[in-house]
Tab-separated table of C-alpha atoms and ligand atoms in Angstrom:
chain	number	residue	atom	x	y	z
A	6	MET	CA	48.816	-61.488	-15.502
A	7	PHE	CA	46.661	-60.728	-12.503
A	8	ALA	CA	47.837	-57.106	-12.440
A	9	VAL	CA	47.121	-56.638	-16.130
A	10	ASP	CA	43.605	-58.057	-15.749
A	11	LEU	CA	42.941	-55.898	-12.769
A	12	LEU	CA	44.121	-52.766	-14.586
A	13	LEU	CA	41.712	-53.627	-17.354
A	14	VAL	CA	38.859	-54.063	-14.883
A	15	LEU	CA	39.848	-50.837	-13.152
A	16	GLY	CA	39.692	-49.024	-16.438
A	17	LEU	CA	36.208	-50.410	-17.121
A	18	LEU	CA	34.659	-50.109	-13.698
A	19	GLY	CA	36.278	-47.033	-12.286
A	20	THR	CA	37.122	-46.963	-8.627
A	21	LEU	CA	39.796	-49.087	-7.151
A	22	GLY	CA	37.916	-49.826	-3.951
A	23	ASP	CA	34.943	-51.410	-5.766
A	24	VAL	CA	37.137	-53.766	-7.698
A	25	LEU	CA	39.457	-54.705	-4.895
A	26	GLY	CA	36.531	-55.245	-2.568
A	27	SER	CA	35.542	-58.307	-4.593
A	28	VAL	CA	38.992	-59.890	-4.683
A	29	CYS	CA	40.539	-58.886	-1.417
A	30	ASN	CA	39.411	-58.846	2.150
A	31	GLU	CA	40.397	-55.692	3.972
A	32	THR	CA	38.821	-56.699	7.268
A	33	CYS	CA	40.913	-59.752	8.080
A	34	PRO	CA	42.936	-59.867	11.304
A	35	ASP	CA	46.710	-59.505	11.017
A	36	LYS	CA	46.352	-57.544	7.800
A	37	PRO	CA	49.240	-55.876	5.940
A	38	VAL	CA	50.407	-52.536	7.322
A	39	PHE	CA	51.784	-49.699	5.186
A	40	THR	CA	54.234	-47.101	6.392
A	41	PRO	CA	53.297	-44.335	5.817
A	42	SER	CA	49.602	-45.142	5.860
A	43	THR	CA	48.915	-42.308	3.423
A	44	LEU	CA	51.458	-41.573	0.735
A	45	VAL	CA	51.557	-38.013	-0.551
A	46	VAL	CA	53.702	-37.442	-3.592
A	47	LYS	CA	54.190	-34.616	-6.009
A	48	TYR	CA	53.567	-35.511	-9.636
A	49	GLY	CA	56.964	-36.230	-11.203
A	50	GLY	CA	58.562	-36.720	-7.813
A	51	SER	CA	60.055	-39.792	-6.172
A	52	THR	CA	58.628	-41.659	-3.223
A	53	SER	CA	58.527	-44.959	-1.419
A	54	ALA	CA	56.321	-46.887	1.006
A	55	THR	CA	56.928	-50.044	2.985
A	56	CYS	CA	54.477	-52.873	3.610
A	57	VAL	CA	54.776	-55.442	6.381
A	58	ALA	CA	52.497	-58.154	5.003
A	59	CYS	CA	51.687	-59.745	8.371
A	60	GLU	CA	52.936	-60.589	11.854
A	61	ASP	CA	52.618	-64.355	11.255
A	62	ALA	CA	49.374	-65.182	9.387
A	63	CYS	CA	51.127	-64.920	6.027
A	64	LEU	CA	54.139	-67.056	6.873
A	65	GLY	CA	54.355	-69.853	4.334
A	66	HIS	CA	51.925	-68.088	2.015
A	67	LYS	CA	52.437	-65.913	-1.022
A	68	TYR	CA	52.574	-62.231	-0.164
A	69	ASP	CA	53.415	-59.260	-2.375
A	70	LEU	CA	52.649	-55.735	-3.521
A	71	GLU	CA	50.564	-54.866	-6.539
A	72	VAL	CA	51.514	-51.493	-7.950
A	73	ALA	CA	50.585	-49.438	-10.991
A	74	VAL	CA	53.945	-47.721	-11.342
A	75	GLY	CA	57.490	-48.061	-9.998
A	76	SER	CA	59.147	-51.174	-8.606
A	77	ARG	CA	58.964	-53.555	-5.625
A	78	LYS	CA	61.774	-54.627	-3.412
A	79	ARG	CA	61.436	-57.675	-1.193
A	80	HIS	CA	63.440	-57.928	1.998
A	81	PRO	CA	64.906	-61.347	2.766
A	82	ASN	CA	63.996	-63.032	6.062
A	83	SER	CA	60.999	-60.755	6.652
A	84	THR	CA	57.497	-60.173	5.308
A	85	THR	CA	58.435	-56.667	4.257
A	86	VAL	CA	58.094	-55.314	0.711
A	87	THR	CA	58.982	-51.779	-0.340
A	88	TRP	CA	57.357	-49.818	-3.150
A	89	ILE	CA	59.818	-47.479	-4.853
A	90	VAL	CA	58.792	-44.823	-7.342
A	91	ALA	CA	61.560	-42.787	-8.933
A	92	ASN	CA	59.217	-40.664	-10.977
A	93	MET	CA	55.493	-40.539	-10.244
A	94	THR	CA	53.835	-40.260	-13.631
A	95	GLN	CA	50.279	-41.356	-12.780
A	96	TRP	CA	47.538	-39.200	-11.350
A	97	ASP	CA	45.229	-42.031	-10.379
A	98	THR	CA	47.669	-44.621	-9.152
A	99	TYR	CA	47.432	-47.436	-6.666
A	100	ALA	CA	49.409	-49.852	-4.533
A	101	TRP	CA	48.116	-52.602	-2.366
A	102	CYS	CA	49.750	-55.228	-0.260
A	103	TYR	CA	48.287	-58.721	0.123
A	104	TYR	CA	48.873	-62.297	1.148
A	105	ASN	CA	46.972	-65.431	0.205
A	106	THR	CA	45.104	-67.266	2.909
A	107	ASP	CA	44.248	-70.953	3.337
A	108	SER	CA	40.670	-70.336	2.229
A	109	ASP	CA	41.840	-69.176	-1.214
A	110	THR	CA	41.036	-65.494	-0.545
A	111	GLN	CA	43.423	-62.626	-0.129
A	112	CYS	CA	43.957	-60.500	2.916
A	113	CYS	CA	45.012	-57.031	1.816
A	114	THR	CA	45.492	-53.339	2.534
A	115	ILE	CA	45.137	-50.587	-0.049
A	116	LEU	CA	47.549	-47.715	0.304
A	117	ASN	CA	46.006	-44.272	0.164
A	118	VAL	CA	48.083	-42.465	-2.470
A	119	ILE	CA	47.630	-38.752	-3.169
A	120	VAL	CA	49.406	-37.379	-6.213
A	121	PHE	CA	49.363	-33.602	-6.110
A	122	HIS	CA	50.297	-30.696	-8.294
A	123	PRO	CA	50.467	-27.234	-6.723
A	124	PRO	CA	48.394	-24.549	-8.491
A	125	GLU	CA	50.116	-23.062	-11.494
A	126	SER	CA	48.494	-19.745	-10.675
A	127	VAL	CA	45.740	-18.220	-8.573
A	128	SER	CA	43.889	-15.109	-9.673
A	129	MET	CA	41.252	-12.882	-8.188
A	130	SER	CA	38.526	-10.937	-9.961
A	131	ILE	CA	35.065	-9.502	-9.440
A	132	LEU	CA	32.580	-11.214	-11.737
A	133	ASN	CA	31.059	-8.948	-14.394
A	134	HIS	CA	32.296	-5.844	-12.685
A	135	THR	CA	34.850	-3.125	-13.209
A	136	GLY	CA	35.298	0.184	-11.429
A	137	PRO	CA	34.205	1.115	-7.924
A	138	MET	CA	31.720	-0.919	-5.894
A	139	PHE	CA	28.817	0.636	-4.043
A	140	GLU	CA	28.103	0.151	-0.373
A	141	HIS	CA	25.351	-2.401	0.492
A	142	GLU	CA	25.448	-3.931	-2.990
A	143	GLU	CA	26.255	-7.574	-3.710
A	144	TYR	CA	29.238	-8.603	-5.773
A	145	THR	CA	30.493	-11.988	-6.817
A	146	LEU	CA	34.135	-12.583	-6.083
A	147	GLN	CA	35.846	-15.104	-8.268
A	148	CYS	CA	39.042	-16.962	-7.496
A	149	THR	CA	40.455	-19.019	-10.329
A	150	VAL	CA	42.961	-21.740	-9.494
A	151	ARG	CA	44.758	-23.093	-12.540
A	152	ASN	CA	46.017	-26.585	-13.046
A	153	VAL	CA	45.750	-28.007	-9.538
A	154	ALA	CA	45.463	-31.614	-8.368
A	155	PRO	CA	43.691	-33.108	-6.554
A	156	VAL	CA	41.032	-30.421	-6.504
A	157	GLU	CA	39.099	-32.134	-3.702
A	158	LYS	CA	41.974	-31.374	-1.318
A	159	LEU	CA	41.914	-27.705	-2.242
A	160	ALA	CA	40.515	-25.028	0.056
A	161	VAL	CA	40.174	-21.471	-1.201
A	162	THR	CA	39.966	-18.566	1.233
A	163	PHE	CA	38.873	-15.070	0.201
A	164	TYR	CA	40.302	-12.030	1.937
A	165	MET	CA	39.595	-8.314	2.080
A	166	GLY	CA	42.839	-6.862	3.376
A	167	LEU	CA	43.527	-8.960	6.473
A	168	LYS	CA	39.866	-9.813	7.023
A	169	GLU	CA	38.818	-13.329	6.052
A	170	LEU	CA	35.633	-13.243	3.990
A	171	GLY	CA	34.983	-16.949	3.580
A	172	ARG	CA	36.339	-20.334	2.675
A	173	VAL	CA	35.115	-22.587	-0.105
A	174	THR	CA	35.985	-26.027	-1.445
A	175	SER	CA	35.273	-27.888	-4.653
A	176	LYS	CA	32.887	-30.793	-5.128
A	177	ALA	CA	34.893	-32.159	-8.032
A	178	THR	CA	36.712	-35.454	-7.380
A	179	MET	CA	38.939	-35.939	-10.420
A	180	LYS	CA	42.542	-36.765	-9.674
A	181	GLU	CA	44.013	-35.080	-12.749
A	182	PRO	CA	44.860	-31.363	-12.583
A	183	ILE	CA	42.010	-29.046	-13.462
A	184	THR	CA	41.319	-25.351	-13.466
A	185	GLU	CA	38.543	-24.513	-11.044
A	186	THR	CA	36.751	-21.271	-10.330
A	187	PHE	CA	35.525	-20.607	-6.802
A	188	ILE	CA	33.009	-17.895	-6.018
A	189	LEU	CA	31.935	-15.995	-2.939
A	190	ASN	CA	29.336	-13.255	-2.596
A	191	LEU	CA	30.389	-9.998	-1.035
A	192	ASN	CA	28.171	-7.291	0.389
A	193	ALA	CA	30.329	-4.189	-0.034
A	194	SER	CA	30.749	-2.026	3.046
A	195	LYS	CA	32.493	1.298	3.489
A	196	GLU	CA	35.077	-0.263	5.822
A	197	ASP	CA	36.304	-2.187	2.794
A	198	ASP	CA	37.117	0.968	0.868
A	199	GLY	CA	40.786	1.003	-0.063
A	200	ALA	CA	41.427	-2.593	1.003
A	201	GLY	CA	42.796	-5.220	-1.353
A	202	LEU	CA	40.781	-8.244	-2.419
A	203	TRP	CA	42.725	-11.464	-2.780
A	204	CYS	CA	42.376	-15.194	-2.393
A	205	GLN	CA	44.576	-18.010	-1.282
A	206	ALA	CA	44.551	-21.609	-2.446
A	207	GLN	CA	45.764	-24.233	-0.007
A	208	LEU	CA	46.259	-27.896	-0.753
A	209	GLU	CA	45.276	-29.677	2.458
A	210	LEU	CA	47.322	-32.828	2.216
A	211	GLY	CA	47.462	-33.649	5.904
A	212	PRO	CA	50.472	-34.475	8.083
A	213	SER	CA	52.016	-36.697	5.369
A	214	GLY	CA	51.929	-33.776	2.953
A	215	PRO	CA	54.531	-31.045	2.546
A	216	GLN	CA	55.155	-28.940	5.661
A	217	PRO	CA	54.330	-26.124	5.853
A	218	PRO	CA	51.256	-26.744	3.677
A	219	LEU	CA	51.357	-25.522	0.085
A	220	ILE	CA	49.777	-22.090	-0.177
A	221	THR	CA	49.464	-20.061	-3.349
A	222	VAL	CA	48.062	-16.533	-3.201
A	223	SER	CA	46.537	-14.358	-5.882
A	224	GLN	CA	47.381	-10.793	-6.751
A	225	GLU	CA	45.508	-8.068	-4.842
A	226	VAL	CA	42.600	-6.364	-6.552
A	227	PRO	CA	42.175	-2.919	-5.021
A	228	ALA	CA	38.608	-2.410	-3.819
A	229	THR	CA	37.127	1.048	-4.091
A	230	VAL	CA	33.794	1.266	-2.313
A	231	TYR	CA	31.635	4.308	-2.937
A	232	TYR	CA	29.509	5.279	0.037
A	233	GLY	CA	27.756	8.162	1.708
A	234	PRO	CA	27.219	10.947	2.182
A	235	ASP	CA	26.863	10.079	5.879
A	236	LEU	CA	26.490	13.081	8.171
A	237	ASP	CA	28.967	13.249	11.066
A	238	ASP	CA	26.079	14.333	13.268
A	239	PRO	CA	22.858	12.876	11.862
A	240	ALA	CA	20.596	14.436	14.547
A	241	THR	CA	18.322	17.236	13.375
A	242	PRO	CA	19.896	20.499	14.587
A	243	GLN	CA	18.019	22.437	17.260
A	244	PRO	CA	17.008	26.053	16.501
A	245	ILE	CA	20.073	28.209	17.100
A	246	SER	CA	19.931	31.483	19.009
A	247	VAL	CA	22.797	33.860	18.436
A	248	THR	CA	23.324	37.376	19.752
A	249	GLU	CA	23.965	40.037	17.130
A	250	GLY	CA	27.627	40.824	16.631
A	251	ARG	CA	28.697	37.324	17.644
A	252	THR	CA	30.047	34.595	15.326
A	253	LEU	CA	27.642	32.099	13.795
A	254	GLN	CA	28.988	28.699	12.750
A	255	LEU	CA	26.854	26.046	11.039
A	256	ASN	CA	28.408	22.628	10.495
A	257	CYS	CA	27.027	19.910	8.245
A	258	SER	CA	30.214	17.851	7.836
A	259	ALA	CA	29.733	14.415	6.275
A	260	VAL	CA	31.893	11.554	5.078
A	261	GLY	CA	31.664	9.806	1.770
A	262	ASN	CA	33.570	8.429	-1.153
A	263	PRO	CA	33.913	10.399	-3.363
A	264	PRO	CA	34.247	13.244	-0.784
A	265	PRO	CA	30.910	15.069	-0.554
A	266	SER	CA	30.317	18.555	-1.955
A	267	TYR	CA	28.293	21.136	-0.040
A	268	THR	CA	25.935	23.901	-1.148
A	269	TRP	CA	24.262	26.302	1.232
A	270	THR	CA	21.006	28.155	0.744
A	271	LEU	CA	20.965	31.340	2.803
A	272	PRO	CA	17.941	33.119	4.330
A	273	SER	CA	18.806	36.362	2.507
A	274	GLY	CA	17.050	35.984	-0.826
A	275	GLY	CA	17.577	32.223	-0.891
A	276	SER	CA	20.786	32.512	-2.873
A	277	THR	CA	22.860	29.383	-3.225
A	278	VAL	CA	26.564	29.611	-2.650
A	279	PRO	CA	29.091	26.824	-3.018
A	280	ASP	CA	30.946	26.393	0.202
A	281	GLY	CA	32.571	23.919	2.511
A	282	SER	CA	30.955	21.880	5.236
A	283	VAL	CA	31.120	24.741	7.742
A	284	LEU	CA	29.424	28.087	7.135
A	285	THR	CA	30.729	30.983	9.234
A	286	VAL	CA	29.313	34.492	9.728
A	287	THR	CA	31.850	36.449	11.786
A	288	SER	CA	29.545	39.239	12.959
A	289	VAL	CA	25.881	38.394	12.947
A	290	GLY	CA	23.281	40.997	12.081
A	291	PHE	CA	19.511	40.728	12.055
A	292	GLU	CA	19.633	40.077	8.306
A	293	HIS	CA	21.384	36.776	9.105
A	294	GLY	CA	18.396	35.259	10.911
A	295	GLY	CA	16.187	32.641	9.224
A	296	GLN	CA	16.480	29.262	7.549
A	297	TYR	CA	19.769	27.863	6.284
A	298	VAL	CA	19.777	24.751	4.146
A	299	CYS	CA	22.895	22.644	3.615
A	300	ASN	CA	22.829	20.139	0.760
A	301	VAL	CA	25.496	17.442	0.974
A	302	THR	CA	26.009	15.585	-2.295
A	303	SER	CA	28.022	12.486	-3.148
A	304	ASN	CA	27.305	9.471	-5.381
A	305	ARG	CA	24.356	11.275	-6.967
A	306	LYS	CA	22.699	11.287	-3.536
A	307	THR	CA	21.883	14.429	-1.578
A	308	VAL	CA	21.316	14.761	2.165
A	309	THR	CA	19.713	17.967	3.410
A	310	VAL	CA	20.272	19.642	6.793
A	311	ASN	CA	18.059	22.557	7.875
A	312	PHE	CA	19.263	25.111	10.405
A	313	SER	CA	16.942	27.669	11.977
A	314	VAL	CA	18.828	30.741	13.207
A	315	ASN	CA	17.324	33.298	15.529
A	316	VAL	CA	19.277	36.551	16.061
A	317	GLN	CA	18.841	38.220	19.447
A	318	VAL	CA	19.334	41.854	20.437
A	319	ASP	CA	22.575	42.583	22.236
A	320	PHE	CA	21.514	44.533	25.394
A	321	ILE	CA	25.013	45.288	26.669
A	322	PRO	CA	25.533	48.490	24.605
A	323	TYR	CA	22.175	49.751	25.827
A	324	ILE	CA	23.056	49.032	29.422
A	325	ILE	CA	26.425	50.797	29.027
A	326	ALA	CA	24.747	53.754	27.344
A	327	GLY	CA	22.187	53.885	30.174
A	328	VAL	CA	24.908	53.904	32.811
A	329	VAL	CA	26.870	56.595	30.962
A	330	ILE	CA	23.760	58.762	30.651
A	331	ALA	CA	22.916	58.287	34.344
A	332	VAL	CA	26.459	59.219	35.415
A	333	ALA	CA	26.477	62.247	33.111
A	334	LEU	CA	23.121	63.313	34.496
A	335	ALA	CA	24.325	62.964	38.074
A	336	CYS	CA	27.418	65.044	37.305
A	337	PHE	CA	25.312	67.659	35.688
A	338	VAL	CA	22.973	67.903	38.697
A	339	ALA	CA	25.919	68.145	41.090
A	340	LEU	CA	27.478	70.887	39.020
A	341	MET	CA	24.249	72.829	38.966
A	342	MET	CA	23.877	72.575	42.785
A	343	TYR	CA	27.430	73.740	43.389
A	344	MET	CA	27.015	76.676	41.092
A	345	GLN	CA	23.797	77.637	42.916
A	346	TYR	CA	25.579	77.624	46.314
A	347	TYR	CA	28.588	79.605	45.093
A	348	LYS	CA	26.291	82.316	43.743
A	349	GLN	CA	24.573	82.670	47.168
A	350	ARG	CA	27.899	83.024	49.080
A	351	ARG	CA	29.133	85.765	46.826
A	352	MET	CA	25.960	87.724	47.692
A	353	GLY	CA	27.124	87.849	51.467
A	354	GLN	CA	24.630	85.512	52.795
A	355	TYR	CA	24.777	83.026	55.610
A	356	ASN	CA	27.951	80.981	55.471
A	357	LEU	CA	27.716	77.570	56.959
A	358	LYS	CA	31.508	77.176	57.355
A	359	ASP	CA	31.812	80.353	59.447
A	360	VAL	CA	28.991	79.278	61.686
A	361	PHE	CA	30.908	76.101	62.581
A	362	ARG	CA	34.133	78.001	63.199
A	363	PHE	CA	32.351	80.433	65.588
A	364	HIS	CA	30.914	77.633	67.645
A	365	ALA	CA	34.258	75.809	68.018
A	366	ARG	CA	35.909	78.860	69.470
A	367	HIS	CA	33.371	79.376	72.238
A	368	ILE	CA	32.640	75.848	73.430
A	369	ALA	CA	34.455	75.055	76.728
A	370	VAL	CA	36.343	71.839	76.179
A	371	PRO	CA	37.484	70.077	79.397
A	372	GLY	CA	41.247	69.890	79.776
A	373	GLU	CA	41.885	72.749	77.399
A	374	GLY	CA	43.670	75.904	78.676
B	5	NAG	C1	27.988	-11.466	-16.951
B	5	NAG	O1	27.774	-10.581	-18.049
B	5	NAG	C2	27.415	-11.250	-19.236
B	5	NAG	C3	27.326	-10.204	-20.344
B	5	NAG	O2	26.951	-8.966	-19.843
B	5	NAG	C4	26.092	-11.992	-19.031
B	5	NAG	O3	25.730	-12.685	-20.195
B	5	NAG	C5	26.254	-12.982	-17.885
B	5	NAG	O4	25.030	-13.599	-17.612
B	5	NAG	C6	26.748	-12.272	-16.641
B	5	NAG	N1	27.020	-13.255	-15.636
B	5	NAG	C7	26.517	-13.161	-14.401
B	5	NAG	C8	26.852	-14.278	-13.493
B	5	NAG	O5	25.834	-12.231	-14.039
B	6	NAG	C1	31.952	19.826	12.425
B	6	NAG	O1	31.369	18.711	13.086
B	6	NAG	C2	32.196	17.555	13.093
B	6	NAG	C3	31.405	16.452	13.740
B	6	NAG	O2	30.570	16.855	14.775
B	6	NAG	C4	33.485	17.851	13.807
B	6	NAG	O3	34.322	16.726	13.771
B	6	NAG	C5	34.174	19.010	13.139
B	6	NAG	O4	35.343	19.342	13.866
B	6	NAG	C6	33.261	20.199	13.082
B	6	NAG	N1	33.940	21.284	12.348
B	6	NAG	C7	34.054	22.521	12.879
B	6	NAG	C8	34.795	23.510	12.044
B	6	NAG	O5	33.571	22.832	13.960
């Protein structure tokens, strides 16, 4: 009769604690002790908990369990009562253990019972968005957990690849299974490009809960993040001096998604040619000097790099030519002098070689002859 009345009151007033607070004293010494102190049970599953009503305060008094479901088993010659549930079919259930005291009150302990239901499914999406994301823009990630109980024990973690983005919980307190949507804001960055977005739902049921804890993960939503173009070398290039005949290489490489395209404007007539990130002139002439403009385009954005090229005269050929001319000139002069001398000897004039020979013959050298 008491249990039926109480159920009625529970139904009218709501929480168990409020109602029991008026009929049972939870602060008395030598109060009933439940093992385990928190009972975690899967909906539809079986479970049991044991109450030792008292050490000695309840001896000679009425003691018992009040339960909403299942059966009670008393143990002879002890103050122990066991609650046995073969099939847990209540979401918001209760069990408490009590004994009557001399002063016509009850000393009691309410068992903390958690009836859980693992998520039926977990799914990941980006709210109001399809297609690629753009760097530095905000997106709302949405993780939907279907048919889970109790939602207040649920923690949802969002991931980008292996990187944890954030963890959220629900404020809802209902014990029945519900479908709850969790959201997290994401500021897209280029490092996220190509990673998978996913979320995980974990029922945190404590040490009395299933071990390892129940984790359900969503599918992966591939994240494409458009970014750039970002120049590999963002510094403004210095004016470039190159000697004629040498190779000129201008580089305006950039990264981006989609990969950037490059167009070059050349100093000669300002013509625009499609090209790669590196412009090469294998043998520079004076016509190659001037301003080069590289336009890097991606995501409807264009970054411009200006190169100033100054072609210098190559002096080496002139130096070589000068040397060759000097040598040729010297040879010519020598030839002319020799020819002049030869002409004079033929005409029977003074021969320097004979003069030396004459002298050698007539000088008295000591020791000789
Ligand atoms: C999502 O898009 C719909 C329709 O375009 C709009 O009514 C709704 O407000 C959007 N929701 C958010 C959170 O932006
Ligand atoms: C262009 O510059 C980038 C960055 O400085 C460099 O990684 C790349 O190798 C260069 N390309 C050439 C062809 O020099």
